[in-house]
């Protein structure tokens, strides 16, 4: 049983403060999405709901873009990308973590290069490549540049490295071949890392804007962020904060739900409770 | 004769085992190659091919009005003479220090504080992670509102405490710090995720043993958690460093590098050169320098951090 | 199979495929940005659906492509990837650059194929719009929707301080005077600003153009994309006015105020007067709770503003069928009827003069007199600043103006620095054109 020491209480207080600050903008957004459009107020920022909540903002947001189709396209892109990524990064991560071969460090940094390349420079060359492959205006064209993920390889390498070799040695002693070793021993033990990577990948591709904008031309292939942008931005105009907030929730809600479910999964991982 | 036969057998055995070792080495290298090929195929098409083009472009000097090109270091010279580039570089260094340190520290604190599997913690973790889930298009609009002078979220509540209207994004002295605040807000939850994953691999019996010996929470943190989180910390620092250079969406949407280049960052500078000035040569030169710098920094940090790290043997 | 038979088969196949292709609709896509809030993307889709219904041999798709800047990036990228769109709605001041880079199609051949002369074709559009559409002796773009800056003011505030809402300020002197009366102070801090102007990139340059032109200036050389007039008395006067408004009269906030913040400030009653685009008119009309009015941009030496907005351009590299289909779409979108409809929906004014002769428009204007102000100001409007490397040249000025707004520089030195920087940016172009002399 834990004793409650004062330092624990202090830590709790500090944590709560951080969480509060973190969440204020989001609380405001939640309130704003239900607030009837009113620009007459200098108290637009009020967090305390002092009005009759309305669904008008959500209605307008839903009306401004074909959300069901956008959801579908975005799910396809995220699932497709993650599916291929899990294969490429697990294989490559294992290679860097456990195998020895000449030029290993050099190749690893060659991988890291992908992280450091910046999108503005990549747009034209990659669009030309996609186009030559016949993937222009195609969801696969949106996914293709990400099938290899230096980030994933980096994460998996480090995850595999922290798994004690005893597990592997025990398995070898039991007569497992290389493939069984990876599939039955390493991958289950690497679950927290893989789930973390999954979360990162899905979130980043769910919210990606510029590259899908460049590749996709048919409205039928557009993703959520493009739909959201179509009614929340304007160069020469005023802003409807309520509709922007409502639209944003529509885009972020599935992610939020998924995260709430998944994070308990990997935090609860039994992993190394010292039991072999 | 038996001894000779034995000696011969031993010699053959040694040769055989040496051959076996190098055969194993070759097999391992071959296996590694096979495992890396899927990634390398995509990297070749979408990373190395563009990098090659960028390299060539950075040394290509175009003249207006003709298709003639010459090769030389002219783009690099013009780049280094550009005041905006110098400003972007300085800004990026300030930005790096201002975002990496707080976000990593806060992320670690949150991960350690919220690692127990209680419902309350799960809820808090979700709240803290929410900023990461927001698409940038929306986060930008949100922060535009947060930072509105006078009626925005920040000024509204500060005003209740008696403070004056502040132009958070429009004052050249404040703008960069406002962006730093946004970045820390957005990334703390993101890095927390990796620390949480890393914490999972620390055996609980180590903590039990320490507790039995009477070590308090702070000592347990310093002696057990921190060292064993070494690889994770190295990873987070490299990612944070890379993000500092490659994440500029908020600049694009909120300030466009202004006011007067106060929030110009390296990547935004490259974006401007490529897409607003159509100066592909300079953009390519700046990219080459940024990538080289990043590679060097990553190499240094990984080398230093991973050398002193204790991997569970 | 005998040679004759296989030749016959081949011919038959080609023939059937060929006639099949002729029956299928020509597919074209049009990139468009959404520059103002509202359900513009949806409305554009409705318009294009109507077009398709009226033209069964064409299948047009309207593709939302982000902001003006993103649309620009995507269009260039698509052209480089060999997939040029059939038409693009492009910010009017970017057209020059596409022409300089030889990326768009001159429209004269298509106009003449219809049996019209280019002069006659252009005459249906307001004269102020010609500069950005027709230059270097060819028509490069067709105006789609346009705007000018307007002075919006809060009529309730006016009445509060004894000003007459029916007589808004028309000169700089009246303007400053009104702003001083409208500003509400509380000790050292300001509770309500008399005036706010947008200070973010692109908007700021546009407003500065209006102020400089109102001060008699030209701002740039419309006949040659290598000259701008930053370090001139007319602009110095305009910039000093701006500086004074912040520092001397203390009626405007210091630093950069984003366009969104300006309009939000206007709605919230935090600013009594604002300089914003006509593009905001519909939105303000629908959502402003207080009584408001619109007026010309006040003059110092003359009434003059620059237009803004977007035009339709046709990239090069299209097949003849797609060119014809694209031209049909362009003509349909810029005809009086559709032009007027889009104008009423968005708040931009219709570039096609004929739109204002139609009964729907006349009724609309009778009901909404504020829509007429932008039209009336058109007689004083000039083309939008466009040069070689427009964005960089504009940013050279805006960075300096922002420094002045933040109190970091004085107007005179700011303009000298802006001129030097701009000249530096345009030097490659100038060296190959005006300064290229026979050897």
PDB file of N, CA, C and O in Angstrom, chain C residues 157 160-161 163 175-186 189-196 245 249-253 270-273:
ATOM      1  N   UNK C 157     -21.835  53.318 -33.121  1.00  0.00           N
ATOM      2  CA  UNK C 157     -20.737  54.044 -32.477  1.00  0.00           C
ATOM      3  C   UNK C 157     -20.708  55.486 -32.959  1.00  0.00           C
ATOM      4  O   UNK C 157     -20.444  56.421 -32.182  1.00  0.00           O
ATOM      5  N   UNK C 160     -23.228  57.504 -31.255  1.00  0.00           N
ATOM      6  CA  UNK C 160     -22.801  57.655 -29.858  1.00  0.00           C
ATOM      7  C   UNK C 160     -21.925  58.880 -29.649  1.00  0.00           C
ATOM      8  O   UNK C 160     -22.037  59.573 -28.640  1.00  0.00           O
ATOM      9  N   UNK C 161     -20.995  59.114 -30.588  1.00  0.00           N
ATOM     10  CA  UNK C 161     -20.052  60.218 -30.386  1.00  0.00           C
ATOM     11  C   UNK C 161     -20.412  61.455 -31.177  1.00  0.00           C
ATOM     12  O   UNK C 161     -19.618  62.378 -31.291  1.00  0.00           O
ATOM     13  N   UNK C 163     -21.239  61.646 -34.469  1.00  0.00           N
ATOM     14  CA  UNK C 163     -20.926  61.690 -35.894  1.00  0.00           C
ATOM     15  C   UNK C 163     -22.156  61.237 -36.675  1.00  0.00           C
ATOM     16  O   UNK C 163     -22.988  60.487 -36.173  1.00  0.00           O
ATOM     17  N   UNK C 175     -11.154  61.483 -41.534  1.00  0.00           N
ATOM     18  CA  UNK C 175     -10.945  60.114 -41.072  1.00  0.00           C
ATOM     19  C   UNK C 175     -10.243  60.102 -39.700  1.00  0.00           C
ATOM     20  O   UNK C 175     -10.707  59.481 -38.752  1.00  0.00           O
ATOM     21  N   UNK C 176      -9.135  60.834 -39.636  1.00  0.00           N
ATOM     22  CA  UNK C 176      -8.380  60.873 -38.386  1.00  0.00           C
ATOM     23  C   UNK C 176      -9.226  61.496 -37.284  1.00  0.00           C
ATOM     24  O   UNK C 176      -9.267  61.016 -36.147  1.00  0.00           O
ATOM     25  N   UNK C 177      -9.940  62.527 -37.664  1.00  0.00           N
ATOM     26  CA  UNK C 177     -10.798  63.194 -36.699  1.00  0.00           C
ATOM     27  C   UNK C 177     -11.843  62.247 -36.134  1.00  0.00           C
ATOM     28  O   UNK C 177     -12.060  62.152 -34.917  1.00  0.00           O
ATOM     29  N   UNK C 178     -12.502  61.525 -37.037  1.00  0.00           N
ATOM     30  CA  UNK C 178     -13.527  60.568 -36.599  1.00  0.00           C
ATOM     31  C   UNK C 178     -12.910  59.498 -35.702  1.00  0.00           C
ATOM     32  O   UNK C 178     -13.453  59.128 -34.661  1.00  0.00           O
ATOM     33  N   UNK C 179     -11.747  58.994 -36.122  1.00  0.00           N
ATOM     34  CA  UNK C 179     -11.094  57.923 -35.351  1.00  0.00           C
ATOM     35  C   UNK C 179     -10.800  58.396 -33.938  1.00  0.00           C
ATOM     36  O   UNK C 179     -10.969  57.656 -32.973  1.00  0.00           O
ATOM     37  N   UNK C 180     -10.358  59.652 -33.836  1.00  0.00           N
ATOM     38  CA  UNK C 180     -10.031  60.166 -32.502  1.00  0.00           C
ATOM     39  C   UNK C 180     -11.276  60.228 -31.636  1.00  0.00           C
ATOM     40  O   UNK C 180     -11.266  59.878 -30.457  1.00  0.00           O
ATOM     41  N   UNK C 181     -12.397  60.650 -32.253  1.00  0.00           N
ATOM     42  CA  UNK C 181     -13.632  60.752 -31.466  1.00  0.00           C
ATOM     43  C   UNK C 181     -14.134  59.382 -31.042  1.00  0.00           C
ATOM     44  O   UNK C 181     -14.700  59.211 -29.965  1.00  0.00           O
ATOM     45  N   UNK C 182     -13.925  58.380 -31.935  1.00  0.00           N
ATOM     46  CA  UNK C 182     -14.511  57.066 -31.685  1.00  0.00           C
ATOM     47  C   UNK C 182     -13.722  56.229 -30.695  1.00  0.00           C
ATOM     48  O   UNK C 182     -14.244  55.275 -30.122  1.00  0.00           O
ATOM     49  N   UNK C 183     -12.449  56.598 -30.500  1.00  0.00           N
ATOM     50  CA  UNK C 183     -11.613  55.775 -29.620  1.00  0.00           C
ATOM     51  C   UNK C 183     -11.995  56.005 -28.171  1.00  0.00           C
ATOM     52  O   UNK C 183     -12.150  57.132 -27.724  1.00  0.00           O
ATOM     53  N   UNK C 184     -12.200  54.898 -27.475  1.00  0.00           N
ATOM     54  CA  UNK C 184     -12.573  54.967 -26.067  1.00  0.00           C
ATOM     55  C   UNK C 184     -11.362  54.598 -25.229  1.00  0.00           C
ATOM     56  O   UNK C 184     -10.804  53.511 -25.365  1.00  0.00           O
ATOM     57  N   UNK C 185     -10.961  55.534 -24.391  1.00  0.00           N
ATOM     58  CA  UNK C 185      -9.768  55.269 -23.584  1.00  0.00           C
ATOM     59  C   UNK C 185     -10.116  55.063 -22.126  1.00  0.00           C
ATOM     60  O   UNK C 185     -11.114  55.547 -21.633  1.00  0.00           O
ATOM     61  N   UNK C 186      -9.263  54.328 -21.460  1.00  0.00           N
ATOM     62  CA  UNK C 186      -9.416  54.094 -20.026  1.00  0.00           C
ATOM     63  C   UNK C 186      -8.044  54.273 -19.416  1.00  0.00           C
ATOM     64  O   UNK C 186      -7.283  53.328 -19.244  1.00  0.00           O
ATOM     65  N   UNK C 189      -4.808  52.711 -21.276  1.00  0.00           N
ATOM     66  CA  UNK C 189      -5.134  51.643 -22.218  1.00  0.00           C
ATOM     67  C   UNK C 189      -6.349  52.039 -23.046  1.00  0.00           C
ATOM     68  O   UNK C 189      -7.122  52.918 -22.682  1.00  0.00           O
ATOM     69  N   UNK C 190      -6.503  51.340 -24.133  1.00  0.00           N
ATOM     70  CA  UNK C 190      -7.577  51.662 -25.078  1.00  0.00           C
ATOM     71  C   UNK C 190      -8.612  50.558 -25.048  1.00  0.00           C
ATOM     72  O   UNK C 190      -8.300  49.388 -25.231  1.00  0.00           O
ATOM     73  N   UNK C 191      -9.846  50.937 -24.814  1.00  0.00           N
ATOM     74  CA  UNK C 191     -10.908  49.942 -24.739  1.00  0.00           C
ATOM     75  C   UNK C 191     -11.550  49.713 -26.105  1.00  0.00           C
ATOM     76  O   UNK C 191     -12.064  48.645 -26.394  1.00  0.00           O
ATOM     77  N   UNK C 192     -11.566  50.739 -26.900  1.00  0.00           N
ATOM     78  CA  UNK C 192     -12.148  50.607 -28.230  1.00  0.00           C
ATOM     79  C   UNK C 192     -11.304  51.424 -29.192  1.00  0.00           C
ATOM     80  O   UNK C 192     -11.027  52.586 -28.948  1.00  0.00           O
ATOM     81  N   UNK C 193     -10.897  50.790 -30.287  1.00  0.00           N
ATOM     82  CA  UNK C 193     -10.053  51.470 -31.256  1.00  0.00           C
ATOM     83  C   UNK C 193     -10.907  52.183 -32.286  1.00  0.00           C
ATOM     84  O   UNK C 193     -11.932  51.675 -32.721  1.00  0.00           O
ATOM     85  N   UNK C 194     -10.448  53.343 -32.698  1.00  0.00           N
ATOM     86  CA  UNK C 194     -11.168  54.062 -33.736  1.00  0.00           C
ATOM     87  C   UNK C 194     -11.048  53.355 -35.070  1.00  0.00           C
ATOM     88  O   UNK C 194     -11.983  53.327 -35.858  1.00  0.00           O
ATOM     89  N   UNK C 195      -9.886  52.735 -35.317  1.00  0.00           N
ATOM     90  CA  UNK C 195      -9.635  52.139 -36.619  1.00  0.00           C
ATOM     91  C   UNK C 195      -8.754  50.909 -36.479  1.00  0.00           C
ATOM     92  O   UNK C 195      -7.868  50.844 -35.626  1.00  0.00           O
ATOM     93  N   UNK C 196      -9.021  49.928 -37.317  1.00  0.00           N
ATOM     94  CA  UNK C 196      -8.103  48.773 -37.411  1.00  0.00           C
ATOM     95  C   UNK C 196      -7.887  48.466 -38.880  1.00  0.00           C
ATOM     96  O   UNK C 196      -8.831  48.519 -39.673  1.00  0.00           O
ATOM     97  N   UNK C 245      -1.271  57.124 -36.984  1.00  0.00           N
ATOM     98  CA  UNK C 245      -2.496  56.557 -36.422  1.00  0.00           C
ATOM     99  C   UNK C 245      -2.179  55.707 -35.198  1.00  0.00           C
ATOM    100  O   UNK C 245      -2.947  55.662 -34.237  1.00  0.00           O
ATOM    101  N   UNK C 249      -1.740  59.678 -32.980  1.00  0.00           N
ATOM    102  CA  UNK C 249      -3.147  59.845 -32.623  1.00  0.00           C
ATOM    103  C   UNK C 249      -3.639  58.741 -31.709  1.00  0.00           C
ATOM    104  O   UNK C 249      -4.665  58.870 -31.066  1.00  0.00           O
ATOM    105  N   UNK C 250      -2.876  57.657 -31.689  1.00  0.00           N
ATOM    106  CA  UNK C 250      -3.205  56.526 -30.829  1.00  0.00           C
ATOM    107  C   UNK C 250      -4.635  56.034 -31.006  1.00  0.00           C
ATOM    108  O   UNK C 250      -5.386  55.895 -30.056  1.00  0.00           O
ATOM    109  N   UNK C 251      -4.977  55.755 -32.250  1.00  0.00           N
ATOM    110  CA  UNK C 251      -6.325  55.251 -32.495  1.00  0.00           C
ATOM    111  C   UNK C 251      -6.303  53.846 -33.085  1.00  0.00           C
ATOM    112  O   UNK C 251      -7.342  53.251 -33.336  1.00  0.00           O
ATOM    113  N   UNK C 252      -5.090  53.329 -33.349  1.00  0.00           N
ATOM    114  CA  UNK C 252      -4.972  52.033 -33.985  1.00  0.00           C
ATOM    115  C   UNK C 252      -4.035  51.176 -33.147  1.00  0.00           C
ATOM    116  O   UNK C 252      -3.084  51.710 -32.560  1.00  0.00           O
ATOM    117  N   UNK C 253      -4.264  49.857 -33.078  1.00  0.00           N
ATOM    118  CA  UNK C 253      -3.360  49.043 -32.257  1.00  0.00           C
ATOM    119  C   UNK C 253      -1.977  48.942 -32.896  1.00  0.00           C
ATOM    120  O   UNK C 253      -1.828  49.008 -34.115  1.00  0.00           O
ATOM    121  N   UNK C 270     -15.009  46.060 -30.923  1.00  0.00           N
ATOM    122  CA  UNK C 270     -13.723  46.492 -30.397  1.00  0.00           C
ATOM    123  C   UNK C 270     -13.094  47.549 -31.290  1.00  0.00           C
ATOM    124  O   UNK C 270     -12.204  48.289 -30.871  1.00  0.00           O
ATOM    125  N   UNK C 271     -13.573  47.604 -32.555  1.00  0.00           N
ATOM    126  CA  UNK C 271     -13.080  48.609 -33.493  1.00  0.00           C
ATOM    127  C   UNK C 271     -14.277  49.269 -34.138  1.00  0.00           C
ATOM    128  O   UNK C 271     -15.228  48.595 -34.531  1.00  0.00           O
ATOM    129  N   UNK C 272     -14.235  50.613 -34.254  1.00  0.00           N
ATOM    130  CA  UNK C 272     -15.385  51.308 -34.824  1.00  0.00           C
ATOM    131  C   UNK C 272     -15.320  51.392 -36.329  1.00  0.00           C
ATOM    132  O   UNK C 272     -16.340  51.432 -37.004  1.00  0.00           O
ATOM    133  N   UNK C 273     -14.085  51.455 -36.874  1.00  0.00           N
ATOM    134  CA  UNK C 273     -13.942  51.511 -38.331  1.00  0.00           C
ATOM    135  C   UNK C 273     -12.885  50.484 -38.730  1.00  0.00           C
ATOM    136  O   UNK C 273     -11.906  50.270 -38.002  1.00  0.00           O
TER     137      UNK C 273
END
